[in-house]
């Protein structure tokens, strides 16, 4: 026996914005996305300017301080990041003993959460303490990612350097050799482009956790869980897997490949964006980088297929490529395995998450939206023997 329910009159409720689309929840100094004209601003500066002139460390300072650093301030931030790259022994032990087949994002999420156990001033939540924590987490995430990748491949963990940029040190720890200047600059550009992007799902998660006055480790752990999803940070891994799937075909035809997937109503990752109605400005930078790297490393076929897929999607569905689409081939050409792409995304986005955490703490109010209840209310109880 089933309990009858009645249809709810939705006209009595406010309009629901599915996915919170169009809802303004916060004011912020961190970034602005104008999807109509394809513009992305960090702290007042256009992403094109930052891509051309800044470094990842400068972007961290900009997001955390709402201004560009002086040379002295930049040197101090670099020194602080370099000094905080080592991991606690117990975190290293966890990474060494983690399931070698685990997803890198799962290991990263757990390791970041563990860092809270080693914060001697855990109960202090001042701006200065959270700024310090932001530096420490930003410095340690690259070490976590590189350490796990080496362990799962049967290699010794490479200790971080106390010199060099975030990009230089990460590539050194990952590969066991110092990277060239070109590789360092290419990864640095990727980190700049992924550092911040408005009120995306993971940033909203970080601010929601922060609004409860939870610590920054909890907020970043929650953000990592949100970023892990294929509709957010996991999209670039899906793009590369798509290209590798095409590569395995006897006579790869990227145009027909896309058309067949569209005919089957299958999702093609790396295209479309909830905000941008034109080309994602970050995608154009990554496309240029992708082409240069593909030509240098012998992956030009993957790049050409990517362009053909992009043009087909535009012609068939009028949908543009997003930042995930070309970042996949960039990382692949750098010799980085596809399942690390989302973790590298996090390596960059921690700068934005930390910025939003500190901003939320400065003017906090608990985030508590309403929901729409759609069942009948105050129903009669039915004894279990009559159900």
mmCIF file of C-alpha atoms in Angstrom:
data_model
loop_
_atom_site.group_PDB
_atom_site.id
_atom_site.type_symbol
_atom_site.label_atom_id
_atom_site.label_comp_id
_atom_site.label_asym_id
_atom_site.label_seq_id
_atom_site.Cartn_x
_atom_site.Cartn_y
_atom_site.Cartn_z
ATOM 1 C CA UNK A 1 0.000 0.000 0.000
ATOM 2 C CA UNK A 2 1.409 3.411 -0.906
ATOM 3 C CA UNK A 3 0.665 6.744 0.671
ATOM 4 C CA UNK A 4 -0.899 9.159 -1.752
ATOM 5 C CA UNK A 5 0.668 12.534 -2.288
ATOM 6 C CA UNK A 6 -0.860 15.540 -3.879
ATOM 7 C CA UNK A 7 0.580 17.775 -6.556
ATOM 8 C CA UNK A 8 2.165 20.909 -5.109
ATOM 9 C CA UNK A 9 1.029 24.259 -6.445
ATOM 10 C CA UNK A 10 4.388 25.738 -7.439
ATOM 11 C CA UNK A 11 2.831 29.126 -8.102
ATOM 12 C CA UNK A 12 2.863 29.813 -4.374
ATOM 13 C CA UNK A 13 6.657 29.619 -4.282
ATOM 14 C CA UNK A 14 9.357 31.985 -5.516
ATOM 15 C CA UNK A 15 11.019 31.104 -8.795
ATOM 16 C CA UNK A 16 13.797 28.532 -8.403
ATOM 17 C CA UNK A 17 17.054 29.306 -10.192
ATOM 18 C CA UNK A 18 18.324 25.814 -10.941
ATOM 19 C CA UNK A 19 21.986 25.563 -10.080
ATOM 20 C CA UNK A 20 21.690 29.050 -8.517
ATOM 21 C CA UNK A 21 22.141 30.479 -12.010
ATOM 22 C CA UNK A 22 22.021 34.273 -11.970
ATOM 23 C CA UNK A 23 21.884 34.461 -8.170
ATOM 24 C CA UNK A 24 24.287 36.984 -6.619
ATOM 25 C CA UNK A 25 25.443 35.586 -3.285
ATOM 26 C CA UNK A 26 28.563 37.639 -2.511
ATOM 27 C CA UNK A 27 30.460 40.809 -3.287
ATOM 28 C CA UNK A 28 34.163 40.257 -3.934
ATOM 29 C CA UNK A 29 37.435 41.928 -4.884
ATOM 30 C CA UNK A 30 38.937 38.700 -6.196
ATOM 31 C CA UNK A 31 37.717 38.285 -9.770
ATOM 32 C CA UNK A 32 35.022 39.153 -12.247
ATOM 33 C CA UNK A 33 33.813 37.077 -15.185
ATOM 34 C CA UNK A 34 31.904 38.787 -17.989
ATOM 35 C CA UNK A 35 30.631 35.939 -20.098
ATOM 36 C CA UNK A 36 28.999 38.183 -22.694
ATOM 37 C CA UNK A 37 32.259 39.700 -23.896
ATOM 38 C CA UNK A 38 34.635 36.931 -22.762
ATOM 39 C CA UNK A 39 36.450 38.964 -20.130
ATOM 40 C CA UNK A 40 38.143 37.677 -16.980
ATOM 41 C CA UNK A 41 39.530 40.061 -14.333
ATOM 42 C CA UNK A 42 41.678 39.210 -11.301
ATOM 43 C CA UNK A 43 41.714 41.975 -8.693
ATOM 44 C CA UNK A 44 41.211 44.635 -11.357
ATOM 45 C CA UNK A 45 43.696 43.250 -13.913
ATOM 46 C CA UNK A 46 42.694 41.609 -17.199
ATOM 47 C CA UNK A 47 43.748 37.976 -17.538
ATOM 48 C CA UNK A 48 45.482 38.820 -20.821
ATOM 49 C CA UNK A 49 47.702 41.321 -19.012
ATOM 50 C CA UNK A 50 48.465 38.868 -16.225
ATOM 51 C CA UNK A 51 49.179 36.033 -18.676
ATOM 52 C CA UNK A 52 51.687 38.224 -20.479
ATOM 53 C CA UNK A 53 53.386 39.995 -17.582
ATOM 54 C CA UNK A 54 52.878 38.278 -14.219
ATOM 55 C CA UNK A 55 54.006 35.135 -12.425
ATOM 56 C CA UNK A 56 51.913 32.718 -10.368
ATOM 57 C CA UNK A 57 53.453 34.087 -7.166
ATOM 58 C CA UNK A 58 52.479 37.627 -8.142
ATOM 59 C CA UNK A 59 48.934 36.430 -8.812
ATOM 60 C CA UNK A 60 48.809 34.835 -5.352
ATOM 61 C CA UNK A 61 49.786 38.149 -3.781
ATOM 62 C CA UNK A 62 47.273 40.038 -5.921
ATOM 63 C CA UNK A 63 44.427 37.726 -4.925
ATOM 64 C CA UNK A 64 45.365 37.712 -1.246
ATOM 65 C CA UNK A 65 46.173 41.431 -0.871
ATOM 66 C CA UNK A 66 43.995 43.025 -3.603
ATOM 67 C CA UNK A 67 47.027 44.752 -5.115
ATOM 68 C CA UNK A 68 50.282 43.965 -6.893
ATOM 69 C CA UNK A 69 53.374 43.438 -4.731
ATOM 70 C CA UNK A 70 56.515 45.520 -4.592
ATOM 71 C CA UNK A 71 59.721 43.653 -5.404
ATOM 72 C CA UNK A 72 60.472 43.287 -1.693
ATOM 73 C CA UNK A 73 56.992 41.935 -0.951
ATOM 74 C CA UNK A 74 57.203 39.500 -3.850
ATOM 75 C CA UNK A 75 60.612 38.273 -2.701
ATOM 76 C CA UNK A 76 59.239 37.762 0.822
ATOM 77 C CA UNK A 77 56.269 35.759 -0.471
ATOM 78 C CA UNK A 78 58.498 33.608 -2.657
ATOM 79 C CA UNK A 79 60.796 32.939 0.306
ATOM 80 C CA UNK A 80 57.825 31.991 2.511
ATOM 81 C CA UNK A 81 56.465 29.598 -0.112
ATOM 82 C CA UNK A 82 59.902 28.033 -0.570
ATOM 83 C CA UNK A 83 60.338 27.599 3.185
ATOM 84 C CA UNK A 84 57.020 25.779 3.653
ATOM 85 C CA UNK A 85 57.195 23.077 0.980
ATOM 86 C CA UNK A 86 58.107 20.135 3.223
ATOM 87 C CA UNK A 87 55.370 17.824 4.483
ATOM 88 C CA UNK A 88 54.993 16.466 8.023
ATOM 89 C CA UNK A 89 56.388 12.943 8.323
ATOM 90 C CA UNK A 90 52.984 11.408 9.030
ATOM 91 C CA UNK A 91 51.552 12.968 5.859
ATOM 92 C CA UNK A 92 54.474 11.567 3.870
ATOM 93 C CA UNK A 93 53.853 8.165 5.471
ATOM 94 C CA UNK A 94 50.205 8.328 4.412
ATOM 95 C CA UNK A 95 51.179 9.161 0.822
ATOM 96 C CA UNK A 96 53.768 6.362 0.791
ATOM 97 C CA UNK A 97 51.197 3.831 1.959
ATOM 98 C CA UNK A 98 48.173 5.033 0.009
ATOM 99 C CA UNK A 99 46.542 2.734 -2.525
ATOM 100 C CA UNK A 100 48.708 3.039 -5.653
ATOM 101 C CA UNK A 101 45.546 2.907 -7.778
ATOM 102 C CA UNK A 102 43.813 5.699 -5.860
ATOM 103 C CA UNK A 103 42.756 8.840 -7.702
ATOM 104 C CA UNK A 104 45.328 11.606 -7.140
ATOM 105 C CA UNK A 105 42.530 14.010 -6.139
ATOM 106 C CA UNK A 106 41.390 11.614 -3.418
ATOM 107 C CA UNK A 107 44.888 11.382 -1.970
ATOM 108 C CA UNK A 108 45.336 15.157 -2.230
ATOM 109 C CA UNK A 109 42.031 15.789 -0.466
ATOM 110 C CA UNK A 110 42.985 13.497 2.435
ATOM 111 C CA UNK A 111 46.523 14.837 2.755
ATOM 112 C CA UNK A 112 45.359 18.472 2.861
ATOM 113 C CA UNK A 113 42.852 17.578 5.558
ATOM 114 C CA UNK A 114 45.657 15.975 7.581
ATOM 115 C CA UNK A 115 47.667 19.207 7.549
ATOM 116 C CA UNK A 116 45.280 20.670 10.122
ATOM 117 C CA UNK A 117 46.650 18.219 12.703
ATOM 118 C CA UNK A 118 50.068 19.882 12.523
ATOM 119 C CA UNK A 119 48.968 23.505 12.891
ATOM 120 C CA UNK A 120 50.257 24.562 16.299
ATOM 121 C CA UNK A 121 48.035 27.667 16.315
ATOM 122 C CA UNK A 122 44.941 25.867 15.088
ATOM 123 C CA UNK A 123 42.577 27.700 17.453
ATOM 124 C CA UNK A 124 43.669 31.148 16.242
ATOM 125 C CA UNK A 125 41.655 32.419 13.272
ATOM 126 C CA UNK A 126 42.999 35.920 12.771
ATOM 127 C CA UNK A 127 43.688 37.277 9.308
ATOM 128 C CA UNK A 128 47.435 36.947 9.862
ATOM 129 C CA UNK A 129 47.087 33.308 10.860
ATOM 130 C CA UNK A 130 44.888 32.524 7.873
ATOM 131 C CA UNK A 131 47.355 34.317 5.588
ATOM 132 C CA UNK A 132 50.124 32.129 6.995
ATOM 133 C CA UNK A 133 48.019 29.025 6.457
ATOM 134 C CA UNK A 134 47.274 30.107 2.899
ATOM 135 C CA UNK A 135 50.995 30.243 2.181
ATOM 136 C CA UNK A 136 51.632 26.878 3.828
ATOM 137 C CA UNK A 137 48.831 25.030 2.018
ATOM 138 C CA UNK A 138 49.784 26.621 -1.319
ATOM 139 C CA UNK A 139 53.393 25.562 -0.769
ATOM 140 C CA UNK A 140 52.555 21.993 0.257
ATOM 141 C CA UNK A 141 49.971 20.996 -2.365
ATOM 142 C CA UNK A 142 52.596 20.635 -5.146
ATOM 143 C CA UNK A 143 54.679 18.415 -2.846
ATOM 144 C CA UNK A 144 51.680 16.176 -2.115
ATOM 145 C CA UNK A 145 50.830 15.739 -5.803
ATOM 146 C CA UNK A 146 54.394 15.043 -6.930
ATOM 147 C CA UNK A 147 55.099 12.696 -4.011
ATOM 148 C CA UNK A 148 52.055 10.520 -4.705
ATOM 149 C CA UNK A 149 52.735 10.369 -8.432
ATOM 150 C CA UNK A 150 56.252 9.113 -7.793
ATOM 151 C CA UNK A 151 55.183 6.614 -5.138
ATOM 152 C CA UNK A 152 52.481 5.080 -7.329
ATOM 153 C CA UNK A 153 55.039 4.682 -10.115
ATOM 154 C CA UNK A 154 57.530 2.911 -7.854
ATOM 155 C CA UNK A 155 59.919 5.866 -7.612
ATOM 156 C CA UNK A 156 61.551 7.546 -4.650
ATOM 157 C CA UNK A 157 59.927 10.753 -3.420
ATOM 158 C CA UNK A 158 61.952 13.820 -4.421
ATOM 159 C CA UNK A 159 62.303 16.362 -1.630
ATOM 160 C CA UNK A 160 61.287 19.921 -2.525
ATOM 161 C CA UNK A 161 63.852 22.613 -3.223
ATOM 162 C CA UNK A 162 64.184 25.779 -1.159
ATOM 163 C CA UNK A 163 64.750 27.777 -4.318
ATOM 164 C CA UNK A 164 62.891 28.381 -7.556
ATOM 165 C CA UNK A 165 59.318 29.130 -8.493
ATOM 166 C CA UNK A 166 56.304 27.000 -7.704
ATOM 167 C CA UNK A 167 56.310 25.716 -11.293
ATOM 168 C CA UNK A 168 60.038 24.951 -11.299
ATOM 169 C CA UNK A 169 59.881 23.099 -7.995
ATOM 170 C CA UNK A 170 56.799 21.073 -8.932
ATOM 171 C CA UNK A 171 58.284 19.862 -12.216
ATOM 172 C CA UNK A 172 61.535 19.057 -10.410
ATOM 173 C CA UNK A 173 59.754 16.986 -7.752
ATOM 174 C CA UNK A 174 57.575 15.280 -10.355
ATOM 175 C CA UNK A 175 60.338 14.262 -12.773
ATOM 176 C CA UNK A 176 63.434 14.176 -10.575
ATOM 177 C CA UNK A 177 65.325 16.603 -12.816
ATOM 178 C CA UNK A 178 65.368 20.368 -13.036
ATOM 179 C CA UNK A 179 63.062 21.622 -15.800
ATOM 180 C CA UNK A 180 64.163 23.955 -18.550
ATOM 181 C CA UNK A 181 63.142 27.594 -18.567
ATOM 182 C CA UNK A 182 60.545 27.022 -21.285
ATOM 183 C CA UNK A 183 58.764 24.222 -19.411
ATOM 184 C CA UNK A 184 58.755 26.296 -16.231
ATOM 185 C CA UNK A 185 57.208 29.285 -17.981
ATOM 186 C CA UNK A 186 54.582 27.140 -19.705
ATOM 187 C CA UNK A 187 53.407 25.589 -16.450
ATOM 188 C CA UNK A 188 53.510 28.997 -14.753
ATOM 189 C CA UNK A 189 51.147 30.347 -17.426
ATOM 190 C CA UNK A 190 48.769 27.438 -16.808
ATOM 191 C CA UNK A 191 48.773 28.182 -13.072
ATOM 192 C CA UNK A 192 48.016 31.859 -13.719
ATOM 193 C CA UNK A 193 45.092 31.002 -16.001
ATOM 194 C CA UNK A 194 43.540 28.565 -13.489
ATOM 195 C CA UNK A 195 44.142 30.592 -10.317
ATOM 196 C CA UNK A 196 40.708 32.179 -9.923
ATOM 197 C CA UNK A 197 37.386 32.230 -11.721
ATOM 198 C CA UNK A 198 34.476 33.904 -9.992
ATOM 199 C CA UNK A 199 31.912 32.040 -7.931
ATOM 200 C CA UNK A 200 32.499 28.584 -9.406
ATOM 201 C CA UNK A 201 31.372 25.435 -7.607
ATOM 202 C CA UNK A 202 34.561 24.810 -5.612
ATOM 203 C CA UNK A 203 34.955 28.453 -4.596
ATOM 204 C CA UNK A 204 31.325 28.590 -3.482
ATOM 205 C CA UNK A 205 31.972 25.413 -1.479
ATOM 206 C CA UNK A 206 35.001 26.988 0.188
ATOM 207 C CA UNK A 207 33.020 30.078 1.158
ATOM 208 C CA UNK A 208 30.074 28.022 2.400
ATOM 209 C CA UNK A 209 32.364 26.006 4.676
ATOM 210 C CA UNK A 210 34.105 29.191 5.812
ATOM 211 C CA UNK A 211 30.749 30.796 6.651
ATOM 212 C CA UNK A 212 30.290 28.273 9.473
ATOM 213 C CA UNK A 213 33.602 29.602 10.887
ATOM 214 C CA UNK A 214 35.283 26.308 10.104
ATOM 215 C CA UNK A 215 39.049 26.370 9.581
ATOM 216 C CA UNK A 216 40.706 26.927 6.198
ATOM 217 C CA UNK A 217 41.818 23.284 5.992
ATOM 218 C CA UNK A 218 38.168 22.223 6.079
ATOM 219 C CA UNK A 219 37.250 24.811 3.461
ATOM 220 C CA UNK A 220 40.028 23.733 1.091
ATOM 221 C CA UNK A 221 39.215 20.061 1.642
ATOM 222 C CA UNK A 222 35.605 20.768 0.711
ATOM 223 C CA UNK A 223 36.711 22.749 -2.328
ATOM 224 C CA UNK A 224 38.905 19.854 -3.443
ATOM 225 C CA UNK A 225 35.935 17.514 -3.218
ATOM 226 C CA UNK A 226 33.909 19.875 -5.381
ATOM 227 C CA UNK A 227 36.707 20.385 -7.920
ATOM 228 C CA UNK A 228 37.101 16.615 -8.301
ATOM 229 C CA UNK A 229 33.797 16.282 -10.176
ATOM 230 C CA UNK A 230 33.800 15.844 -13.984
ATOM 231 C CA UNK A 231 31.527 18.872 -14.415
ATOM 232 C CA UNK A 232 34.167 21.063 -12.786
ATOM 233 C CA UNK A 233 37.899 20.376 -12.490
ATOM 234 C CA UNK A 234 37.720 16.820 -13.774
ATOM 235 C CA UNK A 235 36.758 17.962 -17.272
ATOM 236 C CA UNK A 236 40.328 18.311 -18.561
ATOM 237 C CA UNK A 237 41.077 14.670 -17.749
ATOM 238 C CA UNK A 238 37.923 13.687 -19.615
ATOM 239 C CA UNK A 239 39.076 15.729 -22.646
ATOM 240 C CA UNK A 240 42.411 13.913 -22.805
ATOM 241 C CA UNK A 241 40.737 10.528 -22.424
ATOM 242 C CA UNK A 242 38.478 11.509 -25.326
ATOM 243 C CA UNK A 243 41.478 12.314 -27.530
ATOM 244 C CA UNK A 244 43.197 9.073 -26.554
ATOM 245 C CA UNK A 245 39.990 7.214 -27.386
ATOM 246 C CA UNK A 246 40.036 8.799 -30.840
ATOM 247 C CA UNK A 247 43.712 7.924 -31.253
ATOM 248 C CA UNK A 248 42.938 4.212 -30.810
ATOM 249 C CA UNK A 249 40.583 4.139 -33.794
ATOM 250 C CA UNK A 250 41.902 2.556 -37.035
ATOM 251 C CA UNK A 251 41.384 5.715 -39.087
ATOM 252 C CA UNK A 252 40.847 8.585 -36.658
ATOM 253 C CA UNK A 253 38.416 11.170 -37.959
ATOM 254 C CA UNK A 254 37.840 13.895 -35.346
ATOM 255 C CA UNK A 255 34.976 15.502 -37.272
ATOM 256 C CA UNK A 256 32.997 12.286 -37.603
ATOM 257 C CA UNK A 257 33.962 11.335 -34.054
ATOM 258 C CA UNK A 258 32.256 14.465 -32.750
ATOM 259 C CA UNK A 259 29.225 14.081 -35.015
ATOM 260 C CA UNK A 260 28.712 10.476 -33.936
ATOM 261 C CA UNK A 261 28.834 11.436 -30.269
ATOM 262 C CA UNK A 262 26.372 14.259 -30.840
ATOM 263 C CA UNK A 263 24.043 11.877 -32.687
ATOM 264 C CA UNK A 264 24.145 9.558 -29.660
ATOM 265 C CA UNK A 265 23.549 12.587 -27.399
ATOM 266 C CA UNK A 266 26.790 11.915 -25.545
ATOM 267 C CA UNK A 267 28.531 14.674 -23.614
ATOM 268 C CA UNK A 268 31.748 16.007 -25.122
ATOM 269 C CA UNK A 269 33.926 17.439 -22.374
ATOM 270 C CA UNK A 270 35.807 20.697 -22.813
ATOM 271 C CA UNK A 271 33.010 22.598 -24.526
ATOM 272 C CA UNK A 272 30.511 25.123 -23.256
ATOM 273 C CA UNK A 273 30.463 27.109 -20.060
ATOM 274 C CA UNK A 274 27.739 28.267 -17.705
ATOM 275 C CA UNK A 275 29.102 31.813 -17.814
ATOM 276 C CA UNK A 276 30.830 32.411 -21.143
ATOM 277 C CA UNK A 277 28.652 33.062 -24.193
ATOM 278 C CA UNK A 278 31.759 33.593 -26.310
ATOM 279 C CA UNK A 279 35.230 32.025 -26.317
ATOM 280 C CA UNK A 280 36.737 31.551 -22.863
ATOM 281 C CA UNK A 281 39.658 34.051 -22.823
ATOM 282 C CA UNK A 282 41.838 31.480 -21.084
ATOM 283 C CA UNK A 283 41.267 28.974 -23.886
ATOM 284 C CA UNK A 284 42.895 31.213 -26.494
ATOM 285 C CA UNK A 285 46.113 31.395 -24.440
ATOM 286 C CA UNK A 286 46.128 27.646 -23.921
ATOM 287 C CA UNK A 287 45.463 26.970 -27.604
ATOM 288 C CA UNK A 288 48.605 28.899 -28.567
ATOM 289 C CA UNK A 289 50.560 27.077 -25.877
ATOM 290 C CA UNK A 290 49.128 23.728 -26.970
ATOM 291 C CA UNK A 291 50.205 24.250 -30.570
ATOM 292 C CA UNK A 292 53.737 25.277 -29.622
ATOM 293 C CA UNK A 293 54.166 22.314 -27.271
ATOM 294 C CA UNK A 294 52.618 19.836 -29.705
ATOM 295 C CA UNK A 295 55.016 20.896 -32.451
ATOM 296 C CA UNK A 296 57.964 20.626 -30.087
ATOM 297 C CA UNK A 297 57.066 17.230 -28.596
ATOM 298 C CA UNK A 298 55.650 15.427 -31.637
ATOM 299 C CA UNK A 299 51.992 15.603 -30.595
ATOM 300 C CA UNK A 300 50.851 17.846 -33.428
ATOM 301 C CA UNK A 301 48.311 15.212 -34.452
ATOM 302 C CA UNK A 302 46.518 15.625 -31.114
ATOM 303 C CA UNK A 303 46.521 19.389 -31.529
ATOM 304 C CA UNK A 304 45.133 19.180 -35.079
ATOM 305 C CA UNK A 305 42.402 16.817 -33.928
ATOM 306 C CA UNK A 306 41.569 19.243 -31.116
ATOM 307 C CA UNK A 307 41.187 22.120 -33.575
ATOM 308 C CA UNK A 308 38.993 19.981 -35.856
ATOM 309 C CA UNK A 309 36.796 18.983 -32.902
ATOM 310 C CA UNK A 310 36.546 22.610 -31.778
ATOM 311 C CA UNK A 311 35.501 23.768 -35.237
ATOM 312 C CA UNK A 312 32.968 20.945 -35.570
ATOM 313 C CA UNK A 313 31.366 21.729 -32.210
ATOM 314 C CA UNK A 314 31.112 25.386 -33.186
ATOM 315 C CA UNK A 315 29.547 24.521 -36.539
ATOM 316 C CA UNK A 316 27.179 21.851 -35.225
ATOM 317 C CA UNK A 317 26.133 23.253 -31.849
ATOM 318 C CA UNK A 318 27.517 26.812 -31.751
ATOM 319 C CA UNK A 319 29.439 25.906 -28.586
ATOM 320 C CA UNK A 320 32.934 27.210 -27.863
ATOM 321 C CA UNK A 321 35.849 25.426 -26.261
ATOM 322 C CA UNK A 322 36.519 26.210 -22.609
ATOM 323 C CA UNK A 323 39.697 26.331 -20.533
ATOM 324 C CA UNK A 324 39.722 22.561 -20.019
ATOM 325 C CA UNK A 325 39.856 21.708 -23.696
ATOM 326 C CA UNK A 326 43.371 22.827 -24.594
ATOM 327 C CA UNK A 327 44.826 22.500 -21.100
ATOM 328 C CA UNK A 328 44.510 18.732 -21.597
ATOM 329 C CA UNK A 329 46.893 18.619 -24.567
ATOM 330 C CA UNK A 330 49.232 21.132 -22.911
ATOM 331 C CA UNK A 331 49.750 18.871 -19.896
ATOM 332 C CA UNK A 332 49.931 15.747 -22.054
ATOM 333 C CA UNK A 333 52.657 17.308 -24.209
ATOM 334 C CA UNK A 334 54.545 18.101 -21.004
ATOM 335 C CA UNK A 335 54.535 14.388 -20.158
ATOM 336 C CA UNK A 336 51.994 14.640 -17.337
ATOM 337 C CA UNK A 337 49.533 11.758 -16.968
ATOM 338 C CA UNK A 338 45.843 12.651 -17.537
ATOM 339 C CA UNK A 339 44.671 11.698 -14.057
ATOM 340 C CA UNK A 340 46.966 14.373 -12.584
ATOM 341 C CA UNK A 341 45.352 17.232 -14.493
ATOM 342 C CA UNK A 342 42.673 18.020 -11.926
ATOM 343 C CA UNK A 343 45.223 17.925 -9.123
ATOM 344 C CA UNK A 344 47.347 20.470 -11.007
ATOM 345 C CA UNK A 345 44.191 22.561 -11.381
ATOM 346 C CA UNK A 346 43.958 22.482 -7.574
ATOM 347 C CA UNK A 347 47.651 23.401 -7.296
ATOM 348 C CA UNK A 348 46.699 26.659 -8.994
ATOM 349 C CA UNK A 349 43.187 27.257 -7.662
ATOM 350 C CA UNK A 350 44.298 27.080 -4.025
ATOM 351 C CA UNK A 351 45.327 30.717 -4.518
ATOM 352 C CA UNK A 352 41.741 31.685 -5.292
ATOM 353 C CA UNK A 353 40.196 29.471 -2.604
ATOM 354 C CA UNK A 354 42.468 30.971 0.056
ATOM 355 C CA UNK A 355 41.660 34.482 -1.150
ATOM 356 C CA UNK A 356 37.921 33.865 -0.908
ATOM 357 C CA UNK A 357 38.272 32.212 2.504
ATOM 358 C CA UNK A 358 40.029 35.255 3.925
ATOM 359 C CA UNK A 359 37.549 37.611 2.242
ATOM 360 C CA UNK A 360 34.588 35.669 3.631
ATOM 361 C CA UNK A 361 36.079 35.727 7.129
ATOM 362 C CA UNK A 362 36.447 39.507 6.997
ATOM 363 C CA UNK A 363 32.688 40.037 6.547
ATOM 364 C CA UNK A 364 31.096 36.725 7.376
ATOM 365 C CA UNK A 365 27.516 35.617 7.597
ATOM 366 C CA UNK A 366 26.372 31.999 7.701
ATOM 367 C CA UNK A 367 25.256 30.842 4.242
ATOM 368 C CA UNK A 368 21.724 29.484 4.614
ATOM 369 C CA UNK A 369 19.594 29.517 1.453
ATOM 370 C CA UNK A 370 15.998 28.330 1.317
ATOM 371 C CA UNK A 371 14.766 25.173 -0.375
ATOM 372 C CA UNK A 372 11.470 24.194 -1.964
ATOM 373 C CA UNK A 373 9.659 21.289 -0.267
ATOM 374 C CA UNK A 374 7.618 19.393 -2.857
ATOM 375 C CA UNK A 375 5.796 16.670 -0.914
ATOM 376 C CA UNK A 376 2.425 16.922 0.827
ATOM 377 C CA UNK A 377 2.679 18.250 4.378
ATOM 378 C CA UNK A 378 1.289 16.825 7.648
ATOM 379 C CA UNK A 379 0.283 13.454 6.189
ATOM 380 C CA UNK A 380 -1.512 10.869 8.310
ATOM 381 C CA UNK A 381 0.611 8.113 9.798
ATOM 382 C CA UNK A 382 -0.041 4.644 8.394
ATOM 383 C CA UNK A 383 0.685 1.686 10.727
ATOM 384 C CA UNK A 384 3.472 -0.500 9.350
ATOM 385 C CA UNK A 385 1.186 -3.510 8.910
ATOM 386 C CA UNK A 386 -1.030 -1.487 6.570
ATOM 387 C CA UNK A 387 1.668 -0.056 4.318
#
